[in-house]
Amino acid sequence: MARDLKYTRNIGIMAHIDAGKTTTSERILYYTGKTHKIGEVHEGAATMDWMVQEQERGITITSAATTAFWNYNNEHYQINLIDTPGHVDFTVEVERSLRVLDGAVATFCAVGRVQPQSETVWRQADKYHVPKLAYVNKMDRVGADFLAVVREIKEKLGATAIPISLPIGSEDKFEGIVDLISKKAFFYNQESKDLINYSVGDIPQTMLSEVEEWRSKMIESIAEYNDSILEKFFEDPDSITEDEIISAIRKATINMAIVPVCCGSSFKNKGIQYLLDSIIRFLPSPLDIGDVHGINPETEKEEVRKANPKDPFCGLVFKIATDPFVGRLAFLRAYSGRLDSGSAVLNTRSDKKERIARLYQMHSNKQNPIDFVEAGDICAAVGFKDIRTGDTICDENHPIVLESMTFPDPVIGLAIEPKTQKDLDKLGIALGKLSEEDPTFTVKTDQETGQTIISGMGELHLDIIVDRLKREFGVEINQGAPQVNYKEAVKSTIQHREVFKKQTGGRGKFADIIFEIGPADEGVTGLQFIDEVKGGNIPKEFIPSVEKGFKAAMANGVLAGYEVTSLKVVLKDGSFHPVDSDALSFEICARQAFRKACPKANPVIQEPIMSVEVVTPEDYVGDVIGDLNKRRGQITNMDSKGNAKIVKAKVPLAELFGYVTVLRTLTSGRATSTMEFSHYTELPPNLAKEVIERAGGKKFNEDNDDF
């Protein structure tokens, strides 16, 4: 498997729901010879959508990886492809895929253009500095407009979008594409099942001036990033060769200066081969991405690893999946060195050795065993004990920690219980496996009621989880109504003294702390702990215990038991007893102090706010806005797209349960909506009171020591 890395492409396909990601992936597999039958999403037969839930719903839930091969310019290229979900509830899958990919194909619908989730995935790709190639799909649909999509990519996403091809005709007259680089026209035969289903011909006469105009715009744009092309452009634009244009576009794409845009219709088998050529031409290989940087956990200094099989091995685990036949699979991207199956590696999070029993190359949910992986590969490993999403595994003699991933907090919860006693153990195992697979899915037990609460990113997310519990794990459950994951916060800063004293005969317990408690500084999440104790009034060894006590107490707020997300504690002073004081005393003291002090610091409940976008025919705009206002929504923007209106609003999640059904009723099924999490904000006092009562909480006052 030792090979030149310049012939490898690690790419992902990302887009809004229904832009055609999975259909495009299926066509790529067919035309690269990986599959011999085209799997259709609408028939529930797509190779990449292998989960029963995906096939039934026609949506992608889990990102599937596969490897295909493509010949370009008589060279044999390997493409490691990941098909990602478009639905915002499964944003974690997009996040972790983009973290390990070298390039992405951003797919847009030629009718829907740049949609809300397109913007979200685009921002995720920018965060991990992933170069992008844009592919405008569905050119055969009524209302398709290629240049309007290019314009929106520039305006909404702020990218320098440069068309490298133009469509010949559109809607039902869409016949093929013109390659602006080579000035060739490709005419497709959609009935043909051959791997080459097109013929190359002359550019239609009616398009000649348009082709010339857009070609000179393309050369002009890339000339900014290439001096030799700039010179030739002014002297004689026709002297610029194809190879020079390709090399200049490639360089500018990898530097994220431009985004090349091509078009096609995946469903009608038009433009896929050109897309594959463009992936090879313009998206980076592991070598182009350069060296990977990480921190040596022993020295805390930065280290560099080259994308080279000779360097010490390091890789990042970006996903854990459970397979009924082989058990737990860890999907990993190798950044440097070589990993043989059966060898031992170091997990830098747990600082323990792990044995990798077997390695597999993945094709959707099928595993093909391989003997080893090298830098630049994506594979799956089995046989480990404790590996989680975001772990770095590396050569035990050369430890390194790579940048991990950040995941959003869950926003919606659901109380569940097993129907029978014998399902109880099964439920615990199943929930453990599912939360291991998905970092945005959490399980906790309500201390007051003893209920199991599962939390996720949206109603659909929890719906899929419950469905998987029944089908995969055979656990029958009863479920309650969905609940919003509120948070708590304090608004004012106060000073407080807490003394903890306990005498039971023999050695007692004693701790005394004076501190300030209040809202954390802007942009800080979690506990912001500042130690200002002078003169050893509290011994140094006890200070971490105070911090630990406050941190633990933040899991349950004083109003309704919800988590406190950010808090600032400044430890000013205190005292200790030479015999009775110990670490535990100070930890208990800090917990009690939190309970006593927070009610005085003006505590509030915060609720999650969602960004909602509704696309509706003009006739229903008034009804839609009226309904959003009723749901405490704030309209932020109104826009037009064709003959439809786009209403953007910020709406509390608590008001959005079952919104899709109501919207369909209001608009006779003609409007569509999408939502994603925006931020947390303070809940109005009258509603906060309801939430507190519902949680069985009560406002804590100074005299109330019960907790």
XYZ file of C-alpha atoms in Angstrom:
707
model
C 0.000 0.000 0.000
C 3.077 2.213 0.067
C 2.313 4.848 -2.495
C 2.842 8.456 -3.403
C 0.498 10.621 -1.319
C -0.011 13.109 -4.105
C -2.389 10.545 -5.647
C -4.708 10.561 -2.582
C -7.719 12.830 -1.969
C -9.569 12.874 1.361
C -12.805 14.669 0.620
C -16.282 15.084 2.048
C -19.559 16.080 0.466
C -21.416 18.706 2.501
C -24.626 20.632 1.888
C -28.095 21.631 3.000
C -30.845 18.987 3.255
C -31.993 17.770 -0.164
C -29.213 19.388 -2.175
C -28.307 15.929 -3.488
C -25.215 14.893 -1.472
C -26.005 11.188 -1.247
C -27.193 11.028 -4.877
C -23.884 12.633 -5.925
C -21.920 10.160 -3.746
C -23.808 7.247 -5.359
C -22.924 8.498 -8.834
C -19.279 8.917 -7.855
C -19.236 5.280 -6.676
C -20.861 4.130 -9.918
C -18.609 6.033 -12.309
C -15.456 5.060 -10.401
C -16.507 1.421 -10.788
C -17.017 0.886 -7.036
C -20.662 -0.142 -7.471
C -22.286 -1.669 -10.527
C -25.779 -0.427 -9.878
C -26.797 3.105 -9.065
C -28.462 3.242 -5.626
C -31.329 5.761 -5.460
C -32.167 7.647 -2.269
C -35.880 7.894 -3.046
C -36.047 4.108 -3.468
C -34.237 3.583 -0.180
C -31.427 1.765 -1.980
C -28.501 4.158 -1.608
C -25.230 2.418 -0.669
C -24.098 5.290 1.549
C -27.410 5.525 3.410
C -27.199 2.050 4.928
C -29.150 2.601 8.175
C -32.800 1.472 8.115
C -33.809 4.901 9.469
C -31.963 6.599 6.601
C -33.600 4.450 3.964
C -37.082 5.003 5.357
C -36.783 8.728 5.694
C -34.620 9.405 2.639
C -32.154 11.428 4.740
C -28.539 10.930 5.787
C -28.059 10.502 9.546
C -24.563 9.136 9.940
C -21.549 10.059 7.828
C -20.461 7.055 5.741
C -16.901 6.593 4.494
C -15.783 4.796 1.367
C -12.781 4.584 -0.944
C -12.959 4.853 -4.739
C -10.362 5.092 -7.524
C -10.315 7.447 -10.509
C -8.002 7.690 -13.492
C -7.032 11.216 -14.500
C -4.326 12.026 -17.067
C -3.284 8.328 -17.100
C -2.583 8.436 -13.364
C -4.442 6.304 -10.796
C -5.913 8.358 -7.904
C -7.437 7.165 -4.631
C -10.421 9.147 -3.318
C -11.440 8.625 0.323
C -14.973 9.978 0.362
C -17.216 10.845 3.331
C -20.908 11.578 2.725
C -22.161 13.842 5.530
C -25.717 14.588 6.746
C -27.406 17.889 5.854
C -29.820 18.039 8.752
C -28.806 20.435 11.526
C -29.687 17.833 14.210
C -26.726 15.762 13.003
C -24.265 18.629 12.835
C -21.778 16.581 14.903
C -21.257 14.250 11.931
C -20.320 17.160 9.687
C -18.090 18.694 12.351
C -15.990 15.573 12.944
C -15.776 14.703 9.265
C -14.491 18.149 8.302
C -11.880 17.993 11.042
C -10.060 15.135 9.306
C -10.691 15.958 5.640
C -8.340 17.779 3.309
C -11.007 19.173 0.974
C -14.785 19.420 0.652
C -17.298 19.452 -2.185
C -19.994 21.942 -1.196
C -23.135 20.929 -3.060
C -25.858 23.504 -3.797
C -29.311 23.055 -5.252
C -29.675 25.160 -8.429
C -33.218 26.101 -7.335
C -32.841 26.433 -3.526
C -29.388 28.121 -3.928
C -27.569 29.007 -0.683
C -29.784 27.737 2.164
C -29.324 28.137 5.946
C -27.583 24.817 6.538
C -25.303 25.537 3.540
C -24.050 28.540 5.526
C -23.581 26.454 8.700
C -21.487 23.733 7.008
C -19.518 26.387 5.126
C -18.596 28.084 8.432
C -17.628 24.663 9.882
C -15.320 24.062 6.912
C -13.776 27.526 7.334
C -13.130 26.791 11.036
C -10.910 23.813 10.115
C -9.422 25.622 7.052
C -10.800 23.088 4.549
C -10.479 24.155 0.871
C -13.743 23.891 -1.055
C -15.012 23.114 -4.525
C -18.629 24.148 -5.215
C -20.918 21.895 -7.218
C -24.305 23.248 -8.344
C -26.615 20.250 -8.617
C -30.165 19.813 -9.953
C -29.618 21.896 -13.109
C -32.482 19.927 -14.697
C -35.145 21.252 -12.262
C -37.643 23.980 -12.999
C -36.271 27.316 -11.792
C -32.586 26.234 -11.959
C -30.259 29.233 -12.267
C -26.517 28.564 -12.184
C -25.271 32.156 -12.150
C -27.732 33.128 -9.401
C -26.148 30.420 -7.169
C -22.656 31.772 -7.972
C -23.854 35.256 -7.015
C -25.326 34.016 -3.710
C -22.095 32.130 -2.812
C -20.292 35.474 -3.177
C -22.874 37.509 -1.273
C -23.985 35.164 1.505
C -20.832 33.156 2.101
C -18.332 35.896 1.270
C -16.320 33.526 -0.951
C -14.628 34.354 -4.263
C -16.684 31.951 -6.393
C -15.278 31.402 -9.889
C -17.238 29.339 -12.435
C -14.993 26.810 -14.223
C -17.863 25.434 -16.296
C -21.173 26.734 -17.706
C -24.402 24.762 -18.237
C -25.649 24.143 -21.790
C -29.344 24.946 -21.443
C -31.221 24.581 -18.136
C -34.326 22.908 -16.676
C -35.607 20.235 -19.118
C -33.252 21.621 -21.837
C -30.116 20.952 -19.735
C -27.905 18.923 -22.097
C -24.382 19.247 -20.805
C -21.597 21.600 -19.741
C -18.908 23.779 -21.275
C -15.478 23.496 -19.656
C -14.126 27.070 -19.521
C -10.550 25.867 -19.064
C -10.292 23.703 -22.198
C -13.169 25.412 -24.099
C -14.762 22.000 -24.818
C -18.447 21.166 -24.654
C -19.620 17.886 -23.059
C -23.043 16.577 -24.179
C -24.518 13.890 -21.899
C -26.775 10.970 -22.733
C -28.766 10.275 -19.549
C -30.188 6.983 -20.864
C -26.722 5.507 -21.299
C -25.472 3.246 -18.513
C -21.907 3.340 -19.883
C -19.155 4.777 -17.741
C -18.500 7.304 -20.489
C -22.002 8.624 -21.189
C -21.010 11.829 -22.953
C -19.620 13.064 -26.254
C -17.257 16.012 -26.701
C -18.360 18.586 -29.306
C -18.154 22.243 -30.270
C -19.554 24.981 -28.064
C -23.085 25.954 -29.260
C -22.997 29.155 -31.360
C -25.449 30.907 -29.040
C -23.069 30.508 -26.093
C -19.787 31.654 -27.659
C -19.863 35.245 -26.369
C -20.993 34.113 -22.853
C -18.193 31.512 -22.726
C -15.599 34.119 -23.753
C -16.885 36.583 -21.160
C -16.798 34.101 -18.261
C -13.467 32.603 -19.355
C -11.774 35.994 -19.326
C -13.365 36.694 -15.877
C -11.925 33.369 -14.647
C -8.426 34.135 -15.953
C -8.638 37.674 -14.571
C -9.534 36.323 -11.107
C -6.688 33.800 -10.981
C -4.208 36.301 -12.435
C -4.412 38.125 -9.081
C -2.773 35.097 -7.451
C -0.263 34.269 -10.197
C 2.203 36.800 -11.632
C 3.184 34.871 -14.783
C -0.511 34.511 -15.774
C -0.975 38.239 -15.070
C 1.849 39.122 -17.490
C 0.504 36.817 -20.197
C -3.039 38.144 -19.613
C -1.943 41.660 -20.553
C 0.320 40.596 -23.441
C -1.683 37.806 -25.079
C -4.487 36.088 -23.134
C -4.610 33.215 -25.672
C -1.016 32.220 -24.863
C -2.056 30.965 -21.388
C -2.023 27.154 -21.469
C -4.559 24.790 -19.892
C -1.972 23.406 -17.464
C -1.067 26.914 -16.272
C -4.726 27.728 -15.578
C -5.268 24.422 -13.724
C -2.106 24.894 -11.646
C -3.069 28.503 -10.761
C -6.659 27.545 -9.785
C -5.340 24.641 -7.713
C -2.896 26.843 -5.831
C -5.514 29.541 -5.123
C -8.117 26.918 -4.048
C -5.711 25.241 -1.598
C -4.842 28.675 -0.138
C -8.623 29.208 0.266
C -8.436 32.347 -1.893
C -11.018 31.112 -4.421
C -13.780 28.517 -4.774
C -14.085 26.932 -8.252
C -17.746 26.276 -9.196
C -18.926 23.547 -11.567
C -22.432 22.288 -12.323
C -24.410 19.186 -13.274
C -27.408 17.048 -12.475
C -26.459 14.009 -10.386
C -29.863 12.380 -10.680
C -29.724 12.588 -14.487
C -26.066 11.383 -14.530
C -24.764 14.631 -16.029
C -21.483 16.254 -15.031
C -20.213 13.620 -12.556
C -17.055 12.719 -14.485
C -16.198 16.408 -14.764
C -16.749 16.791 -11.002
C -14.352 13.866 -10.363
C -11.728 15.448 -12.621
C -12.183 18.759 -10.759
C -11.739 17.012 -7.381
C -8.409 15.593 -8.584
C -7.369 18.859 -10.241
C -8.166 21.383 -7.554
C -8.590 19.775 -4.132
C -5.469 19.139 -2.041
C -3.662 15.897 -1.388
C -2.377 15.192 2.195
C 0.992 16.598 1.031
C -0.542 19.950 0.060
C -2.045 20.391 3.483
C 1.435 20.334 4.944
C 2.728 19.214 8.285
C 0.455 18.529 11.219
C 1.104 20.462 14.453
C 0.465 19.124 17.943
C 1.628 19.423 21.551
C 4.010 16.975 23.242
C 2.198 16.124 26.528
C 5.497 15.535 28.357
C 7.278 18.767 27.437
C 4.178 20.938 26.628
C 6.062 22.136 23.519
C 4.762 22.187 19.971
C 5.804 19.314 17.715
C 5.503 18.824 13.995
C 4.802 15.613 12.101
C 5.235 15.279 8.366
C 2.761 13.468 6.134
C 5.331 10.764 5.644
C 5.230 6.988 6.405
C 8.780 7.262 7.820
C 7.784 9.696 10.606
C 6.478 8.383 13.976
C 2.805 7.396 13.752
C 0.033 9.783 14.874
C -3.677 9.773 14.035
C -6.941 11.323 15.190
C -10.049 9.304 16.045
C -13.001 11.223 14.644
C -15.839 8.804 15.167
C -16.862 5.723 17.163
C -19.486 3.391 15.673
C -20.954 0.104 16.859
C -21.214 -2.745 14.371
C -23.273 -5.834 15.277
C -20.613 -8.179 13.848
C -17.233 -6.648 14.682
C -18.127 -4.580 17.776
C -16.837 -1.059 18.324
C -15.163 0.625 15.382
C -12.925 3.657 15.754
C -12.678 5.703 12.545
C -9.289 7.324 12.369
C -7.258 9.535 10.086
C -3.556 8.764 9.966
C -1.518 12.008 9.726
C 2.009 10.596 9.844
C 3.870 7.292 10.003
C 2.497 3.815 9.618
C 0.207 1.678 11.770
C 0.226 -2.117 11.419
C -2.736 -4.209 12.531
C -1.992 -5.950 15.832
C 0.384 -3.221 17.005
C 0.174 -1.131 20.185
C -0.373 2.641 20.274
C -0.584 5.258 23.001
C -3.847 7.089 23.702
C -2.678 10.515 24.906
C -5.996 11.362 26.636
C -5.941 8.386 28.979
C -2.138 7.939 28.805
C -2.719 4.202 28.323
C -1.538 1.739 25.712
C -4.146 0.372 23.303
C -3.782 -2.644 21.065
C -5.270 -2.267 17.602
C -6.317 -5.816 16.734
C -7.498 -5.254 13.153
C -7.677 -2.489 10.577
C -10.374 -2.058 7.948
C -10.904 0.044 4.885
C -14.544 1.109 5.012
C -17.107 0.941 2.257
C -20.260 2.400 3.802
C -21.124 -0.217 6.523
C -18.919 -2.981 5.044
C -15.368 -3.587 6.214
C -12.506 -4.723 3.994
C -9.566 -5.959 6.150
C -6.154 -4.330 5.481
C -2.732 -5.052 7.004
C -1.607 -1.487 7.688
C -2.382 2.184 7.107
C -0.035 5.004 6.263
C -0.019 8.759 6.553
C -2.957 10.330 4.703
C -5.259 7.263 4.962
C -8.683 7.043 6.572
C -9.561 3.675 8.086
C -11.433 1.949 10.915
C -9.780 0.104 13.806
C -11.188 -2.539 16.192
C -9.976 -4.306 19.305
C -9.348 -1.307 21.583
C -10.563 -0.860 25.170
C -11.085 2.852 25.730
C -10.970 5.191 22.758
C -13.379 8.134 22.331
C -14.163 10.679 19.627
C -11.416 13.318 19.409
C -8.629 11.124 20.922
C -5.119 11.266 19.511
C -3.403 7.899 19.127
C 0.305 7.820 18.424
C 3.621 5.992 18.659
C 4.223 5.305 22.378
C 7.815 6.586 22.212
C 6.798 9.832 20.483
C 3.675 11.174 22.224
C 1.719 14.058 20.635
C -1.717 15.602 21.192
C -3.504 16.913 18.082
C -6.195 19.600 18.047
C -9.476 17.922 18.937
C -13.038 18.951 18.012
C -15.615 21.107 19.694
C -19.213 19.971 19.917
C -22.317 22.014 20.729
C -24.335 21.350 23.903
C -27.642 19.454 23.533
C -30.727 21.719 23.558
C -33.653 19.329 24.024
C -34.326 16.526 26.504
C -36.703 13.584 26.794
C -37.599 11.443 29.816
C -37.544 7.692 29.044
C -38.097 4.493 31.014
C -37.981 0.805 30.027
C -41.375 -0.902 29.616
C -40.315 -3.987 31.564
C -37.763 -4.699 34.242
C -35.752 -7.014 31.999
C -35.230 -4.110 29.568
C -33.542 -2.062 32.313
C -30.027 -3.513 31.929
C -30.312 -3.547 28.142
C -31.288 0.128 28.210
C -28.215 1.093 30.220
C -25.862 -0.743 27.803
C -27.622 0.682 24.721
C -27.533 4.287 25.996
C -23.854 3.868 26.892
C -23.036 2.739 23.332
C -25.102 5.507 21.712
C -23.587 8.303 23.834
C -20.121 6.930 23.019
C -20.943 7.154 19.293
C -22.420 10.631 19.432
C -20.871 13.368 21.606
C -23.970 15.616 21.207
C -26.179 12.933 22.781
C -26.073 12.872 26.594
C -27.724 10.721 29.244
C -28.288 11.779 32.853
C -30.475 10.756 35.774
C -32.717 13.365 37.360
C -31.756 13.440 41.048
C -35.267 14.410 42.235
C -37.415 12.025 40.226
C -34.918 9.301 39.370
C -35.954 9.534 35.675
C -33.495 8.869 32.869
C -33.248 12.031 30.720
C -31.733 11.776 27.239
C -30.725 14.999 25.502
C -29.888 15.795 21.888
C -29.772 18.464 19.176
C -33.437 18.422 18.123
C -36.690 16.455 17.918
C -35.524 14.456 14.887
C -32.251 13.542 16.633
C -34.092 12.091 19.667
C -36.652 10.429 17.394
C -33.836 8.528 15.621
C -32.223 7.584 18.960
C -35.518 6.143 20.280
C -36.016 4.282 16.991
C -32.480 2.823 17.192
C -33.080 1.709 20.789
C -36.048 -0.359 19.618
C -34.553 -1.792 16.443
C -30.848 -2.220 17.098
C -30.908 -2.969 20.790
C -34.422 -4.449 21.146
C -35.312 -2.141 24.059
C -38.979 -1.173 24.381
C -39.397 2.179 26.140
C -42.027 4.651 27.291
C -41.172 8.257 26.555
C -42.359 11.537 28.030
C -42.944 14.847 26.269
C -39.814 16.594 24.945
C -38.323 19.079 27.396
C -36.162 22.080 26.779
C -32.643 22.078 28.229
C -32.666 25.319 30.209
C -29.522 26.732 31.812
C -29.038 28.912 34.871
C -26.868 31.982 35.412
C -26.272 34.738 37.992
C -26.500 38.435 37.106
C -24.912 40.272 40.029
C -21.695 39.944 42.025
C -21.846 39.507 45.818
C -19.423 38.728 48.649
C -20.132 35.813 50.974
C -18.526 33.976 53.890
C -19.183 30.297 54.453
C -18.047 28.303 57.497
C -18.387 24.520 57.520
C -18.069 22.918 60.965
C -18.869 19.371 62.012
C -17.940 17.696 65.267
C -18.816 14.039 65.698
C -16.365 12.941 68.326
C -12.776 12.309 67.356
C -11.529 14.285 64.384
C -14.016 16.856 63.102
C -14.463 18.820 59.849
C -13.643 22.489 59.476
C -13.382 24.928 56.539
C -13.898 28.673 56.260
C -13.913 30.642 52.954
C -14.592 34.289 52.020
C -15.260 34.813 48.331
C -16.915 36.890 45.631
C -19.378 35.165 43.261
C -20.854 36.649 40.092
C -21.173 36.370 36.273
C -18.088 35.199 34.388
C -16.193 37.550 32.050
C -17.513 37.778 28.521
C -16.716 34.830 26.312
C -15.748 32.556 29.266
C -17.695 29.340 29.774
C -17.492 27.062 32.798
C -15.975 28.100 36.114
C -13.627 31.100 36.151
C -11.779 30.600 39.446
C -9.348 33.244 40.769
C -7.259 32.631 43.891
C -6.424 35.866 45.812
C -5.681 34.298 49.218
C -2.701 35.985 50.887
C -0.390 34.894 53.657
C -1.347 31.199 53.622
C -4.677 31.723 55.426
C -5.883 28.753 53.397
C -3.063 26.263 52.663
C -2.225 25.941 48.967
C -3.119 22.237 48.868
C -6.763 23.009 49.803
C -7.393 25.619 47.094
C -7.969 23.063 44.262
C -10.601 21.402 46.491
C -12.485 24.708 46.764
C -12.442 25.014 42.982
C -13.543 21.387 42.636
C -16.485 21.983 45.041
C -17.748 24.988 43.066
C -17.306 23.168 39.772
C -19.329 20.167 41.008
C -22.062 22.408 42.434
C -22.531 24.131 39.045
C -24.129 20.969 37.636
C -27.294 21.787 39.628
C -28.437 25.409 39.811
C -30.359 26.839 42.791
C -33.576 27.731 40.965
C -34.666 24.583 39.190
C -31.635 22.318 39.227
C -30.421 23.199 35.699
C -26.722 23.497 34.908
C -24.993 26.845 35.543
C -22.947 27.364 32.372
C -20.601 30.152 33.495
C -19.585 31.565 36.864
C -16.797 33.671 38.324
C -15.550 32.904 41.831
C -12.787 35.030 43.402
C -11.453 33.397 46.581
C -10.450 36.326 48.873
C -9.640 34.866 52.250
C -10.552 32.223 54.810
C -9.131 30.192 57.671
C -8.372 26.572 58.588
C -7.944 24.340 61.603
C -4.576 22.568 61.866
C -6.220 19.229 62.814
C -9.818 19.271 61.530
C -9.302 20.841 58.098
C -8.766 18.622 55.079
C -9.410 18.713 51.323
C -12.880 17.197 51.643
C -13.967 19.818 54.221
C -13.104 22.629 51.819
C -14.868 20.884 48.925
C -18.094 20.451 50.978
C -17.769 24.041 52.191
C -17.572 25.304 48.563
C -20.679 23.300 47.602
C -22.637 24.750 50.532
C -21.342 28.210 49.759
C -22.636 27.936 46.182
C -26.089 26.972 47.468
C -26.196 29.862 49.948
C -24.605 32.580 47.834
C -26.253 32.059 44.427
C -29.802 33.004 45.563
C -28.435 36.421 46.605
C -26.617 36.953 43.297
C -29.816 37.483 41.281
C -30.073 34.008 39.641
C -31.991 33.689 36.354
C -33.064 30.896 34.044
C -31.816 30.968 30.432
C -33.553 29.337 27.488
C -32.203 28.212 24.085
C -33.130 30.435 21.136
C -33.257 28.973 17.615
C -32.626 30.711 14.288
C -35.660 29.846 12.174
C -35.921 30.375 8.441
C -39.279 29.932 6.717
C -39.610 29.884 2.910
C -43.253 30.615 2.061
C -45.387 31.764 -0.900
C -46.251 35.475 -0.646
C -49.948 34.824 0.128
C -49.135 33.296 3.507
C -46.474 35.721 4.764
C -48.888 37.493 7.128
C -50.056 34.215 8.709
C -46.487 32.945 9.119
C -45.275 36.162 10.790
C -48.390 36.306 13.007
C -47.734 32.725 14.150
C -44.036 33.425 14.857
C -44.951 36.523 16.907
C -47.386 34.370 18.915
C -44.441 32.055 19.696
C -42.426 34.958 21.190
C -40.398 35.107 17.981
C -38.452 38.165 16.814
C -38.450 38.690 13.064
C -34.866 39.550 12.067
C -35.088 39.699 8.274
C -37.398 39.458 5.276
C -36.099 38.541 1.857
C -37.400 37.427 -1.542
C -36.231 34.500 -3.651
C -38.088 34.170 -6.958
C -41.769 34.304 -6.091
C -41.269 33.086 -2.523
C -40.618 35.100 0.624
C -37.973 34.180 3.197
C -38.783 35.037 6.784
C -35.903 34.838 9.288
C -36.610 34.921 13.004
C -35.183 34.137 16.435
C -37.657 31.946 18.342
C -37.386 30.197 21.733
C -37.107 26.422 21.365
C -39.861 25.911 23.973
C -42.353 27.393 21.497
C -41.273 25.333 18.509
C -42.401 21.825 19.380
C -44.526 20.490 16.519
C -43.934 23.702 14.513
C -43.504 21.905 11.173
C -47.033 20.462 11.367
C -48.572 23.854 12.249
C -46.678 25.548 9.417
C -47.965 22.988 6.917
C -51.530 23.594 8.084
C -51.148 27.387 7.869
C -49.740 27.353 4.349
C -51.557 24.329 2.877
C -48.274 22.441 2.872
C -46.467 24.966 0.638
C -43.973 26.460 3.121
C -40.792 24.857 4.410
C -38.764 25.715 7.481
C -35.302 25.032 8.852
C -33.929 25.809 12.276
C -30.620 25.702 14.076
C -29.441 26.627 17.548
C -28.462 30.290 17.960
C -27.800 31.245 21.616
C -29.101 31.226 25.199
C -30.981 34.219 26.622
C -32.751 35.092 29.865
C -36.262 33.683 30.273
C -39.002 36.248 31.134
C -39.826 36.164 34.912
C -43.434 34.904 34.518
C -42.267 31.913 32.420
C -39.261 31.330 34.670
C -41.651 30.982 37.603
C -43.560 28.245 35.725
C -40.328 26.402 34.874
C -39.185 26.523 38.523
C -42.530 25.219 39.767
C -42.568 22.474 37.166
C -39.096 21.374 38.200
C -40.330 21.134 41.772
C -37.865 23.867 42.703
C -38.460 26.840 44.865
C -36.705 30.124 45.115
C -33.999 29.662 47.735
C -33.840 32.415 50.318
C -31.279 33.122 52.984
C -33.106 31.320 55.723
C -33.755 28.226 53.705
C -30.970 25.760 54.353
C -32.782 22.789 52.848
C -31.049 21.435 49.801
